[in-house]
Amino acid sequence: MADVTQGLCPHCVNGSVLEGEPTGAMIDGAYFAAGTDASQSTKAVLLLTDIFGLPLKNSKILADVFAKEVGCDVWVPDMFDGRPPIPVSGLDAYLHDTPGQRMSLLTKLGFAWMVIQYLPALIRNRSSVIDARLHAFITKVKEEKKYERLGAVGYCFGGAAGIRLASKDMIDTVVIVHPGRCTISEIQAMKIPSAFACAEEDMSFGPDLRNKAEAAFAERKGKDNFIEYEFVDYKGTVHGFAARPNLTIPVIKESFEKVTTQIVQWFKKTL
């Protein structure tokens, strides 16, 4: 059951819709934002979405930003085969957008009922299924576009997928943004340059796991399996702040802008 729900928490279905409209295109079911720098034509970034998938336009808008700022093509694959576990209509404010809030009993019951309703969809999109879809997409896009290097940035549900993907020989660098449920063994298996963007309050990637994760990378220093890494903490934020930010809150707006810059700079350095 834990694998099925991917550590689904109230913040996973909380947040806001970004203003503006995507400027890219849908190609074979995936969203594509063309790069702006011809010298980056052999590189691409994959954006792995949160649990709302492509129907929530935030991931597409972010892909447009990265295509412009990093300069390479950006793809948002359909990890859910057209049927995301949670529809955009399920975006609800079970918790506030800042740390320290607690759910009432009534709100807890409402969230539990929501999980029960969407359980079949969560089962349909369990980790093994998601990973197989991503592997197929990466193989296809590499063959068709002749990319020599691929990076990935994963948010929430997609962050957990990005961690697992980083242990395979399919991408070259990764950014993990407030990931969904993951284990320390999955993190220890990562073998490519890895950046983490961490929320202050995160039921899926809490302080204990976050600290163990950084320690796992630090332990490799001076060893053959050392990889470049970084961990950045964003105070005053909760899980989901970088994917579905409430930009009316100054600390959220500032953190959203900073994490976006972190992602851009990481790919400029490691892709």
CSV table of C-alpha atoms in Angstrom, one decimal:
chain,number,residue,atom,x,y,z
A,1,MET,CA,0.0,0.0,0.0
A,2,ALA,CA,2.8,2.4,0.8
A,3,ASP,CA,4.3,2.0,-2.7
A,4,VAL,CA,0.8,2.5,-4.2
A,5,THR,CA,0.1,5.8,-2.5
A,6,GLN,CA,3.7,7.0,-3.0
A,7,GLY,CA,3.6,8.7,0.4
A,8,LEU,CA,0.6,10.7,-0.6
A,9,CYS,CA,0.1,13.5,1.9
A,10,PRO,CA,-2.3,16.5,2.2
A,11,HIS,CA,0.3,18.8,0.8
A,12,CYS,CA,0.5,16.6,-2.3
A,13,VAL,CA,-2.9,17.8,-3.4
A,14,ASN,CA,-2.6,21.3,-2.1
A,15,GLY,CA,-1.4,24.4,-3.9
A,16,SER,CA,-2.2,26.9,-6.6
A,17,VAL,CA,-2.3,27.1,-10.4
A,18,LEU,CA,0.3,29.3,-12.1
A,19,GLU,CA,-0.8,32.3,-14.1
A,20,GLY,CA,-0.1,32.4,-17.8
A,21,GLU,CA,-0.4,29.8,-20.6
A,22,PRO,CA,2.1,27.3,-22.0
A,23,THR,CA,3.8,28.2,-25.3
A,24,GLY,CA,5.1,24.8,-26.3
A,25,ALA,CA,3.4,21.9,-28.1
A,26,MET,CA,2.0,18.4,-27.5
A,27,ILE,CA,3.9,15.8,-29.4
A,28,ASP,CA,2.9,12.1,-29.2
A,29,GLY,CA,1.3,12.7,-25.9
A,30,ALA,CA,4.2,14.6,-24.3
A,31,TYR,CA,4.7,18.3,-23.8
A,32,PHE,CA,7.6,19.8,-25.7
A,33,ALA,CA,9.3,23.2,-25.2
A,34,ALA,CA,11.9,23.9,-27.8
A,35,GLY,CA,15.3,25.1,-26.7
A,36,THR,CA,16.5,28.6,-27.5
A,37,ASP,CA,20.2,27.9,-27.9
A,38,ALA,CA,21.4,26.0,-31.0
A,39,SER,CA,24.6,25.0,-29.2
A,40,GLN,CA,22.5,23.0,-26.7
A,41,SER,CA,20.7,20.9,-29.4
A,42,THR,CA,22.3,17.6,-28.3
A,43,LYS,CA,21.0,18.0,-24.8
A,44,ALA,CA,17.5,17.9,-23.3
A,45,VAL,CA,15.8,18.0,-19.9
A,46,LEU,CA,12.9,15.9,-18.8
A,47,LEU,CA,10.4,17.4,-16.3
A,48,LEU,CA,8.7,14.7,-14.2
A,49,THR,CA,5.4,16.0,-12.9
A,50,ASP,CA,3.6,15.9,-9.6
A,51,ILE,CA,0.6,13.7,-9.2
A,52,PHE,CA,-1.7,15.9,-11.3
A,53,GLY,CA,0.4,15.2,-14.5
A,54,LEU,CA,0.0,17.2,-17.7
A,55,PRO,CA,-3.6,18.5,-17.1
A,56,LEU,CA,-2.2,20.9,-14.5
A,57,LYS,CA,-0.5,23.5,-16.7
A,58,ASN,CA,2.1,24.4,-14.1
A,59,SER,CA,4.5,21.7,-15.4
A,60,LYS,CA,4.2,23.0,-18.9
A,61,ILE,CA,4.8,26.6,-17.8
A,62,LEU,CA,7.9,25.5,-15.9
A,63,ALA,CA,9.1,23.6,-19.0
A,64,ASP,CA,8.9,26.8,-21.0
A,65,VAL,CA,11.0,28.6,-18.4
A,66,PHE,CA,13.7,25.9,-18.4
A,67,ALA,CA,13.8,25.7,-22.2
A,68,LYS,CA,14.4,29.5,-22.3
A,69,GLU,CA,16.9,29.7,-19.4
A,70,VAL,CA,18.9,26.5,-19.9
A,71,GLY,CA,18.6,26.7,-23.6
A,72,CYS,CA,18.0,23.1,-24.5
A,73,ASP,CA,14.8,21.2,-25.3
A,74,VAL,CA,12.5,20.3,-22.4
A,75,TRP,CA,10.1,17.4,-22.5
A,76,VAL,CA,7.3,16.7,-20.0
A,77,PRO,CA,6.4,13.0,-20.6
A,78,ASP,CA,3.0,11.6,-19.8
A,79,MET,CA,3.9,9.4,-16.8
A,80,PHE,CA,0.3,8.5,-16.3
A,81,ASP,CA,-0.7,7.4,-19.8
A,82,GLY,CA,-3.4,10.1,-20.0
A,83,ARG,CA,-5.0,9.3,-16.6
A,84,PRO,CA,-3.3,11.1,-13.7
A,85,PRO,CA,-4.0,9.6,-10.3
A,86,ILE,CA,-5.6,12.9,-9.1
A,87,PRO,CA,-7.5,15.2,-11.5
A,88,VAL,CA,-7.0,18.9,-11.3
A,89,SER,CA,-10.4,19.2,-9.7
A,90,GLY,CA,-8.9,17.4,-6.7
A,91,LEU,CA,-6.5,20.3,-6.0
A,92,ASP,CA,-7.7,21.3,-2.6
A,93,ALA,CA,-6.5,23.2,0.5
A,94,TYR,CA,-6.3,20.5,3.1
A,95,LEU,CA,-3.5,22.4,4.7
A,96,HIS,CA,-2.1,26.0,4.5
A,97,ASP,CA,0.9,26.8,2.3
A,98,THR,CA,3.3,27.5,5.2
A,99,PRO,CA,4.7,25.3,7.9
A,100,GLY,CA,3.2,24.6,11.3
A,101,GLN,CA,-0.4,24.1,10.4
A,102,ARG,CA,-2.3,21.1,11.6
A,103,MET,CA,-5.4,19.4,10.2
A,104,SER,CA,-8.7,19.2,12.0
A,105,LEU,CA,-10.3,15.9,12.5
A,106,LEU,CA,-12.9,16.7,9.9
A,107,THR,CA,-10.2,17.7,7.4
A,108,LYS,CA,-8.3,14.5,8.1
A,109,LEU,CA,-11.5,12.5,7.4
A,110,GLY,CA,-12.0,14.4,4.1
A,111,PHE,CA,-8.4,13.7,3.0
A,112,ALA,CA,-8.8,10.0,3.9
A,113,TRP,CA,-12.0,9.7,1.9
A,114,MET,CA,-10.2,11.4,-1.1
A,115,VAL,CA,-7.4,8.8,-1.0
A,116,ILE,CA,-9.9,6.0,-0.9
A,117,GLN,CA,-11.7,7.4,-3.9
A,118,TYR,CA,-8.5,7.6,-6.0
A,119,LEU,CA,-6.9,4.4,-4.8
A,120,PRO,CA,-7.6,2.5,-8.0
A,121,ALA,CA,-5.8,5.2,-10.0
A,122,LEU,CA,-2.9,5.2,-7.5
A,123,ILE,CA,-2.6,1.4,-7.9
A,124,ARG,CA,-2.7,1.8,-11.7
A,125,ASN,CA,0.2,4.2,-11.5
A,126,ARG,CA,2.5,2.3,-9.0
A,127,SER,CA,6.2,2.8,-9.2
A,128,SER,CA,7.0,-0.2,-11.4
A,129,VAL,CA,4.5,1.0,-14.0
A,130,ILE,CA,5.7,4.6,-13.9
A,131,ASP,CA,9.4,3.5,-14.3
A,132,ALA,CA,8.6,1.4,-17.3
A,133,ARG,CA,6.8,4.3,-19.0
A,134,LEU,CA,9.7,6.6,-18.4
A,135,HIS,CA,12.2,4.1,-19.7
A,136,ALA,CA,10.2,3.6,-22.8
A,137,PHE,CA,9.9,7.4,-23.3
A,138,ILE,CA,13.6,8.0,-22.8
A,139,THR,CA,14.6,5.3,-25.2
A,140,LYS,CA,12.2,6.7,-27.8
A,141,VAL,CA,13.3,10.3,-27.5
A,142,LYS,CA,17.0,9.5,-27.5
A,143,GLU,CA,16.6,7.5,-30.7
A,144,GLU,CA,14.4,10.1,-32.5
A,145,LYS,CA,16.2,13.2,-31.4
A,146,LYS,CA,19.7,11.9,-31.1
A,147,TYR,CA,20.3,13.6,-27.7
A,148,GLU,CA,23.7,12.9,-26.3
A,149,ARG,CA,22.9,14.0,-22.7
A,150,LEU,CA,19.7,14.1,-20.7
A,151,GLY,CA,18.9,15.7,-17.4
A,152,ALA,CA,15.7,15.3,-15.4
A,153,VAL,CA,14.0,17.4,-12.8
A,154,GLY,CA,11.3,15.8,-10.7
A,155,TYR,CA,8.7,17.4,-8.5
A,156,CYS,CA,6.8,15.5,-5.7
A,157,PHE,CA,5.6,12.3,-7.3
A,158,GLY,CA,8.0,12.9,-10.2
A,159,GLY,CA,10.8,13.6,-7.6
A,160,ALA,CA,10.5,10.0,-6.3
A,161,ALA,CA,10.6,8.8,-9.9
A,162,GLY,CA,13.7,10.9,-10.6
A,163,ILE,CA,15.5,9.3,-7.6
A,164,ARG,CA,14.8,5.8,-9.0
A,165,LEU,CA,15.8,6.9,-12.5
A,166,ALA,CA,19.1,8.3,-11.2
A,167,SER,CA,20.3,4.7,-10.4
A,168,LYS,CA,19.8,3.6,-14.0
A,169,ASP,CA,22.0,4.4,-17.0
A,170,MET,CA,19.4,6.6,-18.8
A,171,ILE,CA,20.0,10.2,-17.7
A,172,ASP,CA,23.2,12.1,-16.8
A,173,THR,CA,22.1,14.6,-14.1
A,174,VAL,CA,19.0,15.1,-11.9
A,175,VAL,CA,17.3,17.7,-9.7
A,176,ILE,CA,15.0,16.3,-7.0
A,177,VAL,CA,12.4,18.8,-5.7
A,178,HIS,CA,10.5,17.9,-2.5
A,179,PRO,CA,10.1,14.3,-3.6
A,180,GLY,CA,7.3,11.9,-2.8
A,181,ARG,CA,7.8,8.7,-0.9
A,182,CYS,CA,11.4,7.3,-1.3
A,183,THR,CA,13.8,5.2,0.7
A,184,ILE,CA,17.4,5.8,1.8
A,185,SER,CA,18.4,2.7,-0.2
A,186,GLU,CA,17.0,4.2,-3.4
A,187,ILE,CA,18.9,7.4,-2.6
A,188,GLN,CA,22.1,5.5,-2.0
A,189,ALA,CA,21.8,3.9,-5.4
A,190,MET,CA,21.8,7.2,-7.2
A,191,LYS,CA,24.9,7.4,-9.4
A,192,ILE,CA,24.7,10.7,-11.3
A,193,PRO,CA,25.2,14.4,-10.3
A,194,SER,CA,22.2,15.1,-8.0
A,195,ALA,CA,20.7,18.3,-6.6
A,196,PHE,CA,18.0,18.3,-3.9
A,197,ALA,CA,15.6,21.2,-3.2
A,198,CYS,CA,14.0,20.6,0.2
A,199,ALA,CA,10.9,22.1,1.8
A,200,GLU,CA,11.0,23.0,5.5
A,201,GLU,CA,8.0,20.9,6.2
A,202,ASP,CA,7.6,17.7,4.2
A,203,MET,CA,5.7,14.6,5.3
A,204,SER,CA,7.3,12.6,2.5
A,205,PHE,CA,10.9,13.8,2.8
A,206,GLY,CA,11.2,14.9,6.4
A,207,PRO,CA,14.3,16.1,8.3
A,208,ASP,CA,15.5,12.6,9.2
A,209,LEU,CA,15.5,11.2,5.7
A,210,ARG,CA,16.7,14.5,4.2
A,211,ASN,CA,19.8,14.4,6.6
A,212,LYS,CA,20.4,10.7,5.9
A,213,ALA,CA,20.3,11.4,2.2
A,214,GLU,CA,22.9,14.2,2.3
A,215,ALA,CA,25.1,12.0,4.6
A,216,ALA,CA,24.9,9.2,2.0
A,217,PHE,CA,26.4,11.5,-0.6
A,218,ALA,CA,29.0,13.0,1.8
A,219,GLU,CA,30.2,9.5,2.7
A,220,ARG,CA,31.4,9.0,-0.9
A,221,LYS,CA,33.9,11.9,-0.8
A,222,GLY,CA,37.3,10.6,-1.8
A,223,LYS,CA,35.9,7.4,-3.1
A,224,ASP,CA,35.5,6.1,-6.7
A,225,ASN,CA,31.7,6.3,-6.5
A,226,PHE,CA,31.6,10.0,-5.5
A,227,ILE,CA,29.2,12.2,-7.4
A,228,GLU,CA,28.6,15.9,-7.4
A,229,TYR,CA,25.7,16.8,-5.2
A,230,GLU,CA,24.0,19.7,-3.4
A,231,PHE,CA,21.2,20.1,-0.9
A,232,VAL,CA,19.3,23.4,-0.6
A,233,ASP,CA,16.7,24.0,2.1
A,234,TYR,CA,13.9,26.5,1.6
A,235,LYS,CA,12.7,27.9,4.9
A,236,GLY,CA,9.0,28.8,5.3
A,237,THR,CA,7.9,26.3,2.7
A,238,VAL,CA,6.0,23.0,2.6
A,239,HIS,CA,5.9,20.0,0.3
A,240,GLY,CA,4.7,21.2,-3.1
A,241,PHE,CA,5.8,24.8,-2.9
A,242,ALA,CA,7.9,24.6,-6.1
A,243,ALA,CA,5.3,22.8,-8.2
A,244,ARG,CA,2.1,24.6,-7.1
A,245,PRO,CA,3.3,27.8,-5.4
A,246,ASN,CA,0.9,30.3,-3.8
A,247,LEU,CA,2.7,33.4,-5.2
A,248,THR,CA,0.6,35.8,-3.1
A,249,ILE,CA,2.7,34.7,0.0
A,250,PRO,CA,6.1,36.6,-0.2
A,251,VAL,CA,8.2,33.8,1.3
A,252,ILE,CA,6.7,31.3,-1.1
A,253,LYS,CA,7.2,33.6,-4.1
A,254,GLU,CA,10.8,34.2,-3.1
A,255,SER,CA,11.5,30.5,-2.6
A,256,PHE,CA,9.8,29.5,-5.9
A,257,GLU,CA,12.0,32.0,-7.7
A,258,LYS,CA,15.1,30.7,-5.9
A,259,VAL,CA,14.4,27.0,-6.5
A,260,THR,CA,13.8,27.7,-10.2
A,261,THR,CA,17.2,29.4,-10.4
A,262,GLN,CA,18.8,26.5,-8.6
A,263,ILE,CA,17.4,24.1,-11.2
A,264,VAL,CA,18.6,26.3,-14.1
A,265,GLN,CA,22.1,26.7,-12.6
A,266,TRP,CA,22.5,23.0,-11.9
A,267,PHE,CA,21.7,22.0,-15.5
A,268,LYS,CA,24.0,24.7,-16.8
A,269,LYS,CA,26.8,23.3,-14.7
A,270,THR,CA,26.2,19.5,-15.0
A,271,LEU,CA,24.2,18.8,-18.2
